[in-house]
Coordinates of C-alpha atoms in Angstrom, one line a residue:
M29 CA 73.5 -39.7 35.9
L30 CA 69.8 -38.6 36.4
I31 CA 69.1 -35.2 35.2
A32 CA 66.4 -33.1 36.2
P33 CA 64.2 -31.9 33.1
N34 CA 63.9 -28.6 35.1
A35 CA 67.8 -28.1 34.7
I36 CA 67.0 -26.9 31.3
L37 CA 63.6 -25.0 32.3
K38 CA 65.4 -23.1 35.1
G39 CA 67.9 -21.6 32.5
I40 CA 65.1 -20.6 30.2
S41 CA 63.0 -19.3 32.7
S42 CA 65.9 -17.2 34.3
R43 CA 66.6 -15.8 30.7
L44 CA 63.1 -15.0 30.0
N45 CA 62.3 -13.7 33.4
L46 CA 59.2 -16.2 33.6
V47 CA 58.0 -17.4 37.1
T48 CA 56.9 -21.3 36.8
I49 CA 54.1 -22.8 38.8
R50 CA 54.4 -26.4 39.7
N51 CA 53.7 -28.8 42.1
M52 CA 56.8 -30.7 41.7
G53 CA 60.6 -30.3 42.4
W54 CA 63.8 -32.0 42.5
A55 CA 65.9 -32.8 46.0
A56 CA 69.3 -33.9 45.9
V57 CA 70.5 -35.9 48.8
C58 CA 73.9 -35.8 49.6
Q59 CA 76.6 -38.2 51.4
M60 CA 79.9 -37.1 52.9
T61 CA 82.9 -38.2 54.9
S62 CA 83.6 -35.3 57.3
T63 CA 86.8 -34.9 59.2
H64 CA 88.2 -32.6 61.6
D65 CA 89.6 -30.6 58.6
L66 CA 86.7 -27.9 58.1
K67 CA 88.2 -26.3 54.9
E68 CA 88.7 -29.6 53.3
N69 CA 84.8 -30.3 54.4
V70 CA 83.6 -27.2 52.9
K71 CA 85.7 -28.1 49.5
Q72 CA 83.8 -31.3 49.6
A73 CA 80.4 -30.0 50.1
E74 CA 80.9 -27.4 47.3
K75 CA 81.6 -30.0 44.8
L76 CA 78.6 -31.8 45.8
I77 CA 76.4 -28.8 45.6
N78 CA 77.9 -27.5 42.3
S79 CA 77.3 -31.1 40.7
A80 CA 73.7 -31.6 42.3
A81 CA 72.8 -27.8 40.9
G82 CA 74.2 -28.8 37.5
K83 CA 72.0 -31.8 37.3
G84 CA 68.8 -29.3 38.2
A85 CA 68.2 -29.7 41.7
D86 CA 65.9 -27.2 43.4
M87 CA 67.2 -28.1 47.0
I88 CA 70.3 -29.7 48.1
F89 CA 70.4 -31.6 51.6
L90 CA 73.7 -32.0 53.3
P91 CA 74.1 -34.6 56.5
E92 CA 74.6 -33.7 60.1
A93 CA 78.5 -32.5 60.9
F94 CA 78.9 -31.5 57.2
D95 CA 81.3 -28.6 58.8
F96 CA 83.3 -31.3 60.7
I97 CA 83.4 -34.3 63.0
G98 CA 86.0 -33.3 65.6
R99 CA 88.3 -36.0 67.2
N100 CA 87.2 -35.1 71.1
S101 CA 85.2 -32.4 72.6
K102 CA 87.9 -29.9 72.9
E103 CA 88.3 -29.9 69.1
T104 CA 84.8 -29.8 68.6
M105 CA 84.4 -26.7 70.8
D106 CA 87.7 -25.0 69.3
L107 CA 86.3 -25.5 65.6
A108 CA 82.5 -24.7 66.3
Q109 CA 81.3 -21.1 65.0
T110 CA 78.6 -18.8 65.2
L111 CA 75.8 -18.3 62.6
Q112 CA 77.5 -15.1 61.5
G113 CA 81.2 -17.2 60.8
D114 CA 83.0 -17.9 57.6
T115 CA 81.3 -21.5 57.3
I116 CA 77.8 -20.4 57.0
R117 CA 78.8 -17.4 55.2
S118 CA 80.6 -19.6 52.3
F119 CA 77.6 -21.8 52.1
Q120 CA 75.3 -18.6 51.7
E121 CA 77.7 -17.8 48.8
M122 CA 77.1 -21.2 47.1
A123 CA 73.4 -21.2 47.7
S124 CA 73.3 -17.7 45.8
K125 CA 75.9 -18.6 43.0
N126 CA 74.0 -21.9 42.0
D127 CA 70.5 -20.6 42.5
V128 CA 69.4 -23.3 44.8
W129 CA 68.2 -23.9 48.4
L130 CA 70.5 -25.8 51.0
S131 CA 69.9 -27.6 53.9
L132 CA 72.9 -28.0 56.2
G133 CA 72.0 -30.5 58.7
G134 CA 73.7 -30.1 61.8
F135 CA 76.1 -27.3 62.1
H136 CA 78.0 -27.0 65.2
Q137 CA 77.0 -23.7 66.3
K138 CA 78.3 -21.2 69.1
A139 CA 75.8 -18.8 70.2
S140 CA 78.8 -16.7 71.5
E141 CA 82.4 -17.2 71.7
E142 CA 82.0 -17.5 75.3
D143 CA 79.9 -20.5 75.3
T144 CA 81.0 -24.0 77.1
K145 CA 78.7 -25.9 75.0
I146 CA 77.3 -25.6 71.5
L147 CA 74.1 -26.2 69.6
N148 CA 73.5 -28.9 66.9
C149 CA 71.8 -26.6 64.3
H150 CA 70.0 -27.4 61.3
V151 CA 70.1 -24.5 58.7
I152 CA 68.1 -23.5 55.7
I153 CA 69.4 -21.3 53.1
T154 CA 67.5 -20.0 50.3
N155 CA 68.7 -19.6 46.7
C156 CA 69.2 -15.9 47.5
G157 CA 71.7 -16.7 50.1
D158 CA 69.6 -15.8 53.3
V159 CA 69.2 -17.8 56.2
A160 CA 65.4 -18.7 56.4
Q161 CA 65.3 -21.0 59.3
T162 CA 67.3 -22.3 62.2
Y163 CA 66.1 -25.7 64.2
H164 CA 68.1 -26.9 67.4
K165 CA 68.3 -30.6 67.9
T166 CA 66.1 -31.6 70.5
H167 CA 66.7 -35.3 71.4
L168 CA 70.5 -35.8 72.1
F169 CA 72.2 -39.1 71.3
D170 CA 73.6 -40.2 74.7
V171 CA 74.5 -44.0 74.7
E172 CA 76.7 -45.7 77.0
I173 CA 77.5 -49.5 76.7
P174 CA 80.0 -50.1 79.7
G175 CA 83.3 -51.5 78.2
K176 CA 82.3 -51.3 74.6
F177 CA 80.7 -47.9 73.5
R178 CA 80.3 -44.4 74.9
L179 CA 78.7 -41.3 73.0
K180 CA 77.2 -38.5 75.1
E181 CA 76.2 -35.7 72.7
S182 CA 75.1 -34.0 75.9
D183 CA 78.5 -33.4 76.9
Y184 CA 79.3 -30.9 74.7
V185 CA 75.9 -30.1 73.3
N186 CA 72.7 -28.1 74.4
R187 CA 69.5 -29.4 73.3
G188 CA 67.0 -27.3 71.5
E189 CA 63.6 -26.5 73.3
K190 CA 61.2 -26.0 70.4
I191 CA 59.7 -27.3 67.1
C192 CA 60.1 -25.4 64.2
P193 CA 57.0 -24.8 61.9
P194 CA 57.3 -26.4 58.5
L195 CA 59.0 -23.9 56.0
D196 CA 57.6 -23.3 52.5
T197 CA 60.4 -24.3 50.0
P198 CA 60.9 -24.9 46.3
I199 CA 60.0 -28.5 46.8
G200 CA 57.2 -28.2 49.4
K201 CA 56.6 -27.5 53.3
L202 CA 59.7 -28.7 54.8
G203 CA 59.8 -30.0 58.7
L204 CA 63.3 -30.0 60.3
G205 CA 64.9 -32.7 62.6
I206 CA 68.3 -34.1 63.1
C207 CA 69.7 -37.7 63.2
Y208 CA 68.6 -38.9 66.7
D209 CA 65.3 -37.0 66.3
L210 CA 64.4 -39.8 63.9
R211 CA 63.6 -42.3 66.7
F212 CA 61.0 -40.0 68.3
P213 CA 57.8 -40.2 66.1
E214 CA 55.8 -37.6 68.3
L215 CA 58.0 -35.1 66.5
N216 CA 57.2 -36.4 63.1
I217 CA 53.5 -36.5 63.7
S218 CA 53.5 -32.9 65.2
L219 CA 55.2 -31.5 62.0
R220 CA 53.0 -33.4 59.8
K221 CA 49.9 -31.5 62.2
L222 CA 51.5 -28.2 61.6
G223 CA 51.7 -28.9 57.8
A224 CA 54.8 -30.6 56.5
E225 CA 54.9 -32.3 53.3
I226 CA 58.5 -33.2 53.7
L227 CA 60.6 -34.4 56.6
T228 CA 64.5 -34.1 56.7
Y229 CA 66.7 -36.0 58.9
P230 CA 70.2 -35.3 58.3
S231 CA 72.3 -37.9 60.1
A232 CA 75.5 -39.6 61.1
F233 CA 74.4 -42.7 62.0
T234 CA 76.9 -45.4 63.5
V235 CA 77.6 -48.4 61.8
P236 CA 75.9 -50.7 64.0
T237 CA 72.4 -48.8 64.5
G238 CA 72.6 -47.9 60.9
M239 CA 72.6 -51.7 59.8
A240 CA 70.0 -52.4 62.3
H241 CA 67.7 -49.5 62.2
W242 CA 68.3 -46.9 59.3
K243 CA 66.0 -47.8 56.6
P244 CA 63.1 -49.2 58.7
L245 CA 63.1 -45.9 60.7
L246 CA 63.0 -43.7 57.8
Q247 CA 60.3 -45.9 56.0
A248 CA 58.2 -45.9 59.3
R249 CA 58.4 -42.1 59.5
A250 CA 57.4 -41.7 55.9
I251 CA 54.7 -44.2 56.3
E252 CA 53.0 -42.8 59.5
S253 CA 53.0 -39.1 58.3
Q254 CA 52.5 -39.8 54.6
C255 CA 55.3 -37.3 54.0
Y256 CA 58.4 -37.5 51.8
V257 CA 61.4 -38.2 53.9
I258 CA 65.0 -36.8 52.9
A259 CA 67.7 -38.1 55.0
A260 CA 71.4 -36.9 53.9
A261 CA 74.1 -39.1 55.6
Q262 CA 77.6 -39.2 56.8
T263 CA 79.6 -42.3 55.7
G264 CA 82.5 -44.1 56.2
K265 CA 85.6 -43.4 58.6
H266 CA 86.3 -39.9 60.1
N267 CA 88.9 -40.8 62.6
E268 CA 90.3 -43.8 64.6
K269 CA 87.1 -43.6 66.7
R270 CA 84.3 -43.0 64.7
S271 CA 82.8 -44.2 61.4
S272 CA 79.2 -43.7 60.0
Y273 CA 76.8 -45.9 58.1
G274 CA 76.0 -44.1 55.0
H275 CA 73.1 -44.9 52.9
A276 CA 71.6 -41.3 52.4
M277 CA 68.2 -41.7 50.9
I278 CA 64.7 -40.3 50.0
V279 CA 61.6 -42.2 50.8
D280 CA 58.1 -41.5 49.5
P281 CA 55.0 -41.1 51.5
W282 CA 54.0 -44.8 50.5
G283 CA 57.5 -45.8 52.1
T284 CA 59.2 -46.6 48.9
I285 CA 62.8 -45.7 48.7
I286 CA 63.1 -43.8 45.6
A287 CA 66.8 -42.4 45.8
E288 CA 69.8 -44.0 47.8
C289 CA 73.3 -43.1 47.6
R290 CA 76.0 -45.7 46.6
E291 CA 79.0 -46.0 48.7
G292 CA 81.2 -42.9 49.1
I293 CA 80.9 -39.2 48.7
N294 CA 78.1 -38.6 46.4
F295 CA 74.6 -37.6 45.9
A296 CA 71.1 -38.9 44.6
L297 CA 68.3 -37.0 43.0
A298 CA 64.8 -37.8 43.3
E299 CA 61.6 -36.0 42.3
I300 CA 59.2 -34.4 45.0
D301 CA 55.7 -34.9 43.6
L302 CA 52.9 -33.3 45.9
D303 CA 50.2 -34.3 43.6
Y304 CA 51.3 -37.8 44.5
L305 CA 51.7 -36.9 48.0
N306 CA 48.1 -35.5 48.1
K307 CA 46.6 -38.7 46.5
I308 CA 47.9 -40.9 49.3
R309 CA 46.6 -38.7 51.9
R310 CA 43.0 -38.7 50.1
D311 CA 42.9 -42.4 49.6
M312 CA 44.3 -43.2 53.0
P313 CA 43.2 -40.2 55.5
V314 CA 45.0 -41.5 58.5
M315 CA 45.5 -38.1 60.2
E316 CA 41.7 -37.6 60.3
Q317 CA 41.0 -41.1 61.7
R318 CA 43.4 -40.6 64.7
R319 CA 41.9 -41.1 68.2
P320 CA 43.4 -38.3 70.5
D321 CA 40.3 -39.1 72.9
L322 CA 41.9 -42.5 73.5
Y323 CA 45.7 -41.6 73.4
G324 CA 46.0 -38.0 73.8
N325 CA 47.0 -35.3 71.6
I326 CA 50.6 -33.9 71.1
M327 CA 49.4 -31.0 69.1
N328 CA 48.8 -28.1 71.6
N329 CA 52.7 -28.2 72.7
A330 CA 53.8 -28.4 69.3
I331 CA 51.8 -25.3 68.3
R332 CA 53.2 -23.3 71.3
N333 CA 56.6 -24.0 70.6
A334 CA 56.5 -23.5 67.0
D335 CA 54.7 -20.2 67.5
S336 CA 56.9 -19.1 70.4
L337 CA 59.6 -16.2 70.0
P338 CA 62.8 -17.0 68.7
A339 CA 66.0 -17.0 70.7
D340 CA 68.1 -13.6 71.2
D341 CA 70.8 -15.2 68.5
W342 CA 68.1 -16.2 65.9
I343 CA 68.8 -14.0 62.6
F344 CA 66.2 -13.5 59.9
E345 CA 67.9 -12.1 56.6
F346 CA 66.2 -10.3 53.9
G347 CA 67.5 -8.3 50.9
P348 CA 71.4 -7.9 50.5
T349 CA 72.3 -6.7 53.9
A350 CA 69.2 -6.4 56.0
K351 CA 69.2 -8.6 59.2
V352 CA 66.7 -8.9 62.1
R353 CA 68.0 -10.4 65.4
G354 CA 65.9 -12.5 67.6
H355 CA 66.0 -10.1 70.5
S356 CA 63.8 -7.6 68.1
V357 CA 60.9 -9.7 67.2
V358 CA 57.6 -9.4 68.9
N359 CA 55.8 -12.1 66.9
K360 CA 56.7 -14.7 64.3
T361 CA 54.9 -17.2 62.3
G362 CA 55.9 -19.6 59.7
S363 CA 56.2 -17.3 56.9
S364 CA 56.9 -13.7 58.5
V365 CA 58.2 -11.8 61.6
L366 CA 57.2 -8.6 63.3
F367 CA 60.0 -6.9 64.8
V368 CA 61.2 -3.2 66.3
N369 CA 64.3 -1.6 66.1
K370 CA 65.0 -1.9 69.7
K371 CA 64.7 -4.8 72.2
P372 CA 61.5 -4.8 73.4
V373 CA 60.4 -5.4 76.9
V374 CA 57.2 -7.7 77.1
P375 CA 55.4 -8.6 80.0

């Protein structure tokens, strides 16, 4: 098994209280087989996190539906939790214990216990155990082939309405997507224009679509954006009705697959080298050569959505106990929030 050199350096720096400045980091992309058993899924994820952290990962990426895959929509609603529930709390503890950042890609989120639909929520947790960012899946997987296949995510999920600005992480500026978002390059380019260096698409691709499209889509997103693409994945049989393709992987900005999981529940490590990324962008400056005068510019909407105020259920955590809820925020950027201690009335 590959061991990241910084597994040793992290231990030394923590003992000597050193701050290391580097332009690279190690990412671990994970592959899971979630079922309806939430507790067992959490145990499965914890083993992966402990192992990847032990090999020197700075940030660990889990797939869509890492918490559970329900057997029907009623069970999905029954198992879903709020961001303040036991599931997210347990992963906050894992992040803090292992001194790693976590990407939890596709948490079944209830905004409140009374909700009749949920949100497909990508949660980023820092190595201090704080929730740094949440993104709600904007493109829902609604596919129906009469007599063969039906999976309509919109039956039980509300779509997200905004793009999140790329987030500073130990491995670079991270832009968030989830699964079916992968098929929409407009999101990809918007995130790149907002400063993303890494794009992440935690997924649960079906076997037929995975065999046909998974690798070429991931490579296309990496090449056109000149970003690293990290795609954790579900694999294998979840229940009698559903199976996933797997092949969790990391693709570099040139489109090369630099890490890929073997079959089954496991993880793969890769180094994220931002010097290499910047060289590719200098040598082939495609973003500067785009022609919005011919085919329009999607940037304006992306900026407006990224800088909009968070939803009321959004939570910014700092320190051991301090929390700021979305309804108290009067301004928000990618790295800071301005808030008051009461809900403001904004004209």
